[in-house]
Coordinates of C-alpha atoms in Angstrom, one line a residue:
M1 CA 26.0 -13.5 22.7
L2 CA 23.7 -14.1 19.8
R3 CA 26.6 -13.8 17.4
K4 CA 28.0 -16.9 19.0
T5 CA 24.8 -18.8 18.2
F6 CA 23.1 -17.5 15.0
F7 CA 26.1 -16.2 13.3
G8 CA 28.2 -19.1 14.4
A9 CA 25.6 -21.6 13.1
V10 CA 25.2 -19.8 9.8
C11 CA 28.9 -19.9 9.4
L12 CA 28.6 -23.4 10.1
A13 CA 2.8 3.9 -0.1
L14 CA 5.1 6.2 1.9
P15 CA 8.6 5.7 0.7
S16 CA 8.8 8.9 -1.4
F17 CA 8.1 11.4 1.3
L18 CA 10.5 11.0 4.2
Q19 CA 10.2 14.1 6.4
A20 CA 13.2 16.4 6.9
E21 CA 11.6 18.7 9.4
R22 CA 13.2 19.3 12.7
Y23 CA 11.2 19.4 16.0
P24 CA 13.8 20.1 18.6
T25 CA 11.3 21.3 21.2
A26 CA 8.9 18.4 20.8
D27 CA 8.6 16.7 24.2
A28 CA 5.4 14.7 23.9
I29 CA 6.3 12.2 21.2
V30 CA 4.4 9.1 20.2
S31 CA 6.9 6.5 18.9
V32 CA 5.5 4.0 16.4
G33 CA 7.6 1.0 15.6
G34 CA 10.1 -1.0 17.7
P35 CA 13.2 0.2 15.8
I36 CA 12.1 3.8 16.0
T37 CA 11.6 3.5 19.8
E38 CA 15.0 1.8 20.2
I39 CA 16.7 4.6 18.2
I40 CA 15.2 7.3 20.4
Y41 CA 16.4 5.5 23.5
A42 CA 19.8 4.9 21.9
L43 CA 20.0 8.7 21.3
G44 CA 19.2 9.3 25.0
E45 CA 16.0 11.2 24.1
E46 CA 13.6 8.7 25.8
D47 CA 12.2 11.3 28.2
R48 CA 10.5 12.9 25.3
I49 CA 8.3 9.9 24.6
V50 CA 4.8 9.9 26.0
A51 CA 3.5 6.8 24.3
R52 CA 4.6 3.9 22.1
D53 CA 3.0 1.2 19.9
T54 CA 2.6 -2.5 20.6
T55 CA 5.8 -3.5 18.7
S56 CA 7.9 -1.2 20.9
V57 CA 9.0 -3.5 23.7
F58 CA 12.7 -2.8 24.1
P59 CA 14.2 -1.6 26.4
E60 CA 12.0 -3.0 29.1
A61 CA 11.3 0.5 30.6
V62 CA 9.3 1.4 27.5
N63 CA 6.6 -1.1 28.5
D64 CA 5.6 1.4 31.3
L65 CA 4.5 3.9 28.7
P66 CA 0.9 4.0 27.3
D67 CA 0.4 1.7 24.3
V68 CA -1.5 3.2 21.4
G69 CA -1.9 -0.1 19.6
Y70 CA -0.4 -2.1 16.8
M71 CA 1.5 0.1 14.3
R72 CA -0.6 -1.1 11.3
R73 CA -3.9 -0.7 13.1
L74 CA -3.5 2.7 14.8
S75 CA -6.5 4.6 16.0
A76 CA -6.3 8.4 15.7
E77 CA -8.4 8.8 18.8
G78 CA -6.0 6.6 20.8
V79 CA -2.9 8.4 19.6
L80 CA -4.4 11.8 20.2
S81 CA -5.6 10.8 23.7
V82 CA -2.0 11.1 25.0
G83 CA -1.6 14.7 23.7
P84 CA 1.3 14.3 21.3
D85 CA 3.2 17.2 19.7
L86 CA 5.0 14.9 17.3
I87 CA 4.6 11.3 16.0
I88 CA 7.6 9.4 14.6
A89 CA 6.5 6.3 12.8
R90 CA 7.7 3.5 10.5
S91 CA 6.7 4.1 6.9
T92 CA 4.6 0.9 7.0
S93 CA 2.4 2.3 9.8
G94 CA -1.4 2.6 9.2
P95 CA -4.1 2.5 8.3
V96 CA -4.2 5.4 5.9
E97 CA -7.5 6.7 7.4
A98 CA -6.0 7.0 10.9
L99 CA -2.9 8.8 9.5
D100 CA -5.1 11.2 7.6
Q101 CA -7.1 12.0 10.8
L102 CA -3.8 12.7 12.6
R103 CA -2.7 15.0 9.9
G104 CA -6.1 16.7 10.1
A105 CA -5.5 17.2 13.8
A106 CA -2.3 19.1 12.9
V107 CA 0.0 16.8 14.7
P108 CA 3.3 16.5 12.7
I109 CA 4.3 13.1 11.6
V110 CA 7.8 12.0 10.7
F111 CA 7.9 8.8 8.7
V112 CA 11.0 6.6 8.8
E113 CA 11.6 4.4 5.9
D114 CA 11.4 0.6 6.6
G115 CA 14.4 -1.4 5.5
F116 CA 16.3 -4.5 6.3
T117 CA 19.9 -3.5 5.5
P118 CA 22.7 -1.8 7.4
D119 CA 22.2 1.3 5.2
A120 CA 18.6 1.4 6.2
V121 CA 19.5 1.3 9.9
L122 CA 21.9 4.2 9.5
A123 CA 19.4 6.2 7.4
S124 CA 16.7 5.7 10.0
I125 CA 19.0 7.0 12.8
G126 CA 19.8 10.0 10.7
T127 CA 16.1 10.7 10.1
V128 CA 15.1 10.3 13.8
G129 CA 18.1 12.4 14.9
E130 CA 17.2 15.2 12.5
A131 CA 13.5 15.1 13.6
L132 CA 14.6 15.4 17.3
G133 CA 17.1 18.1 16.6
V134 CA 20.0 15.9 17.9
E135 CA 22.0 15.4 14.8
D136 CA 25.3 15.3 16.7
K137 CA 24.1 12.4 18.8
A138 CA 22.8 10.6 15.7
D139 CA 26.2 11.1 13.9
T140 CA 27.9 9.5 16.9
L141 CA 25.6 6.5 16.9
I142 CA 25.9 6.1 13.2
A143 CA 29.7 6.0 13.4
Q144 CA 29.5 3.4 16.2
L145 CA 27.2 1.2 14.1
R146 CA 29.3 1.5 11.0
T147 CA 32.1 0.0 13.0
D148 CA 29.8 -2.8 14.2
F149 CA 28.5 -3.6 10.7
A150 CA 32.1 -3.6 9.4
A151 CA 33.0 -6.2 11.9
L152 CA 30.1 -8.3 10.7
D153 CA 31.3 -7.9 7.1
A154 CA 34.7 -9.2 8.1
Q155 CA 33.2 -12.2 9.8
R156 CA 31.0 -12.9 6.8
A157 CA 33.9 -12.7 4.5
A158 CA 35.9 -15.1 6.5
S159 CA 33.1 -17.7 6.8
D160 CA 33.0 -21.0 4.9
T161 CA 30.2 -21.9 2.5
P162 CA 27.1 -20.4 4.1
L163 CA 24.4 -22.6 5.6
R164 CA 21.0 -22.8 4.2
V165 CA 18.6 -21.3 6.6
L166 CA 14.8 -21.6 6.9
F167 CA 13.3 -19.0 9.2
A168 CA 9.9 -20.0 10.6
L169 CA 7.7 -17.3 12.1
S170 CA 5.3 -19.9 13.5
V171 CA 3.9 -23.4 13.1
D172 CA 0.3 -23.5 12.0
G173 CA -1.5 -26.8 11.7
G174 CA 1.7 -28.8 11.1
R175 CA 3.0 -26.4 8.5
L176 CA 5.8 -23.8 8.8
N177 CA 5.0 -20.1 8.3
A178 CA 8.3 -19.3 6.6
S179 CA 10.1 -16.1 5.6
G180 CA 10.6 -15.3 2.0
S181 CA 12.4 -12.2 0.8
G182 CA 11.7 -8.7 1.9
T183 CA 11.5 -9.4 5.6
G184 CA 13.5 -8.7 8.6
A185 CA 14.4 -12.3 8.9
H186 CA 15.6 -12.4 5.4
G187 CA 17.7 -9.3 6.0
L188 CA 19.2 -10.9 9.2
I189 CA 20.1 -14.1 7.4
E190 CA 21.8 -12.2 4.6
L191 CA 23.6 -10.0 7.2
V192 CA 25.3 -13.0 8.7
G193 CA 26.1 -14.6 5.4
G194 CA 23.5 -17.3 5.3
T195 CA 21.2 -18.3 2.4
N196 CA 17.4 -17.9 2.9
V197 CA 16.1 -21.1 1.3
M198 CA 12.7 -19.5 0.6
A199 CA 13.9 -16.2 -0.8
E200 CA 13.5 -17.3 -4.4
S201 CA 10.0 -18.6 -3.9
F202 CA 8.1 -15.7 -2.4
E203 CA 8.1 -12.4 -0.6
G204 CA 7.0 -11.9 3.0
Y205 CA 5.8 -14.8 5.1
K206 CA 3.8 -17.8 3.8
L207 CA 2.7 -21.2 5.0
V208 CA 4.8 -23.7 3.1
N209 CA 3.9 -27.3 2.2
D210 CA 5.9 -30.4 3.0
E211 CA 7.3 -30.7 -0.5
A212 CA 8.7 -27.1 -0.4
V213 CA 10.4 -27.7 2.9
I214 CA 12.0 -31.0 1.7
L215 CA 13.1 -29.5 -1.6
A216 CA 14.6 -26.4 0.2
A217 CA 16.7 -28.8 2.3
P218 CA 17.6 -26.3 5.0
D219 CA 20.7 -26.9 7.2
V220 CA 19.1 -25.1 10.1
I221 CA 15.7 -23.9 11.2
V222 CA 15.5 -20.6 13.0
M223 CA 12.6 -19.1 15.0
M224 CA 12.1 -16.3 17.5
D225 CA 12.0 -17.0 21.2
G226 CA 9.0 -14.8 21.8
R227 CA 6.8 -17.5 23.1
G228 CA 6.8 -21.0 24.4
D229 CA 9.5 -23.2 25.7
H230 CA 12.6 -23.3 23.5
S231 CA 13.3 -27.0 23.7
G232 CA 9.6 -27.8 23.4
R233 CA 9.3 -25.7 20.2
A234 CA 12.5 -27.3 18.9
D235 CA 10.9 -30.7 19.5
E236 CA 7.7 -29.5 17.8
V237 CA 9.4 -28.3 14.7
L238 CA 12.0 -31.1 14.3
A239 CA 9.3 -33.7 14.7
L240 CA 7.4 -32.4 11.6
P241 CA 7.7 -35.1 8.9
S242 CA 8.9 -32.7 6.3
V243 CA 11.6 -31.2 8.5
A244 CA 12.8 -34.7 9.6
L245 CA 13.7 -35.3 6.0
T246 CA 16.0 -32.2 5.8
P247 CA 19.6 -31.8 6.9
A248 CA 18.2 -29.6 9.7
G249 CA 16.0 -32.4 10.9
E250 CA 18.6 -35.1 10.6
N251 CA 21.1 -33.0 12.7
A252 CA 18.6 -31.5 15.1
A253 CA 19.8 -28.0 13.9
F254 CA 17.4 -25.6 15.5
L255 CA 18.1 -22.1 16.8
T256 CA 16.1 -19.3 18.4
I257 CA 16.8 -15.6 18.3
P258 CA 15.3 -12.7 20.3
G259 CA 12.0 -11.5 18.9
A260 CA 13.4 -8.4 17.2
L261 CA 13.2 -8.6 13.4
G262 CA 12.9 -4.9 12.8
F263 CA 16.3 -3.4 11.9
G264 CA 17.5 -1.0 14.5
P265 CA 20.5 -0.1 16.7
R266 CA 20.6 -3.6 18.1
T267 CA 20.9 -5.4 14.8
P268 CA 24.7 -5.9 14.8
E269 CA 24.4 -7.3 18.3
L270 CA 21.5 -9.6 17.4
A271 CA 23.3 -10.9 14.3

């Protein structure tokens, strides 16, 4: 469904040690990171999860599991309290001290490299599948997603001149907290063939001033639908003086997407 909206509108210090170990008998897994949890569910291995982190909110059933906290602010005590025999986590999880404590407790940790490209999604599925000892399932899921990403490629190739997109994470004091390069939002914009208007200015997320928004001249403003009323938020953003002076403001071009910027099995669907 999102493809009809977002795509349609647009057409209008861990990386070096990914783990290769297999833990096929692990059945008390803590999953850290929304995309990791979604991959485990997509592989049909969800019964092996005993806890998840705060960013793991899909599918809905995962919310019934114990929450060990935000992935970048893990507590070793909290994770160990659920008695895990394996931790699978995004490579940007932390803090380092907590991870060191978990290693000291002899709980194996498999890190999955963060990335915001189709290749990163496929590699993540391979890593998780190997860790769980279900490589055949992972190969099947990878093949399915290759097809889905290829379909996106075809749509992108057939599109007209891409729209200029400004992704806003939030509005803070009348200023947009916008996505630069190196973010899930940037990856999603590129995936559907759009141009991230802030990609050349900075990496990550940053509050941008009025002049930057006006000069960027976005055709459309995109936000997540994770909070607040959609139409109300649209009104809030489009009423900003800087946005009103852009093509997006002049045409009331505002879209929301589900709050899932981590690249995982649902990425082709969300794009």
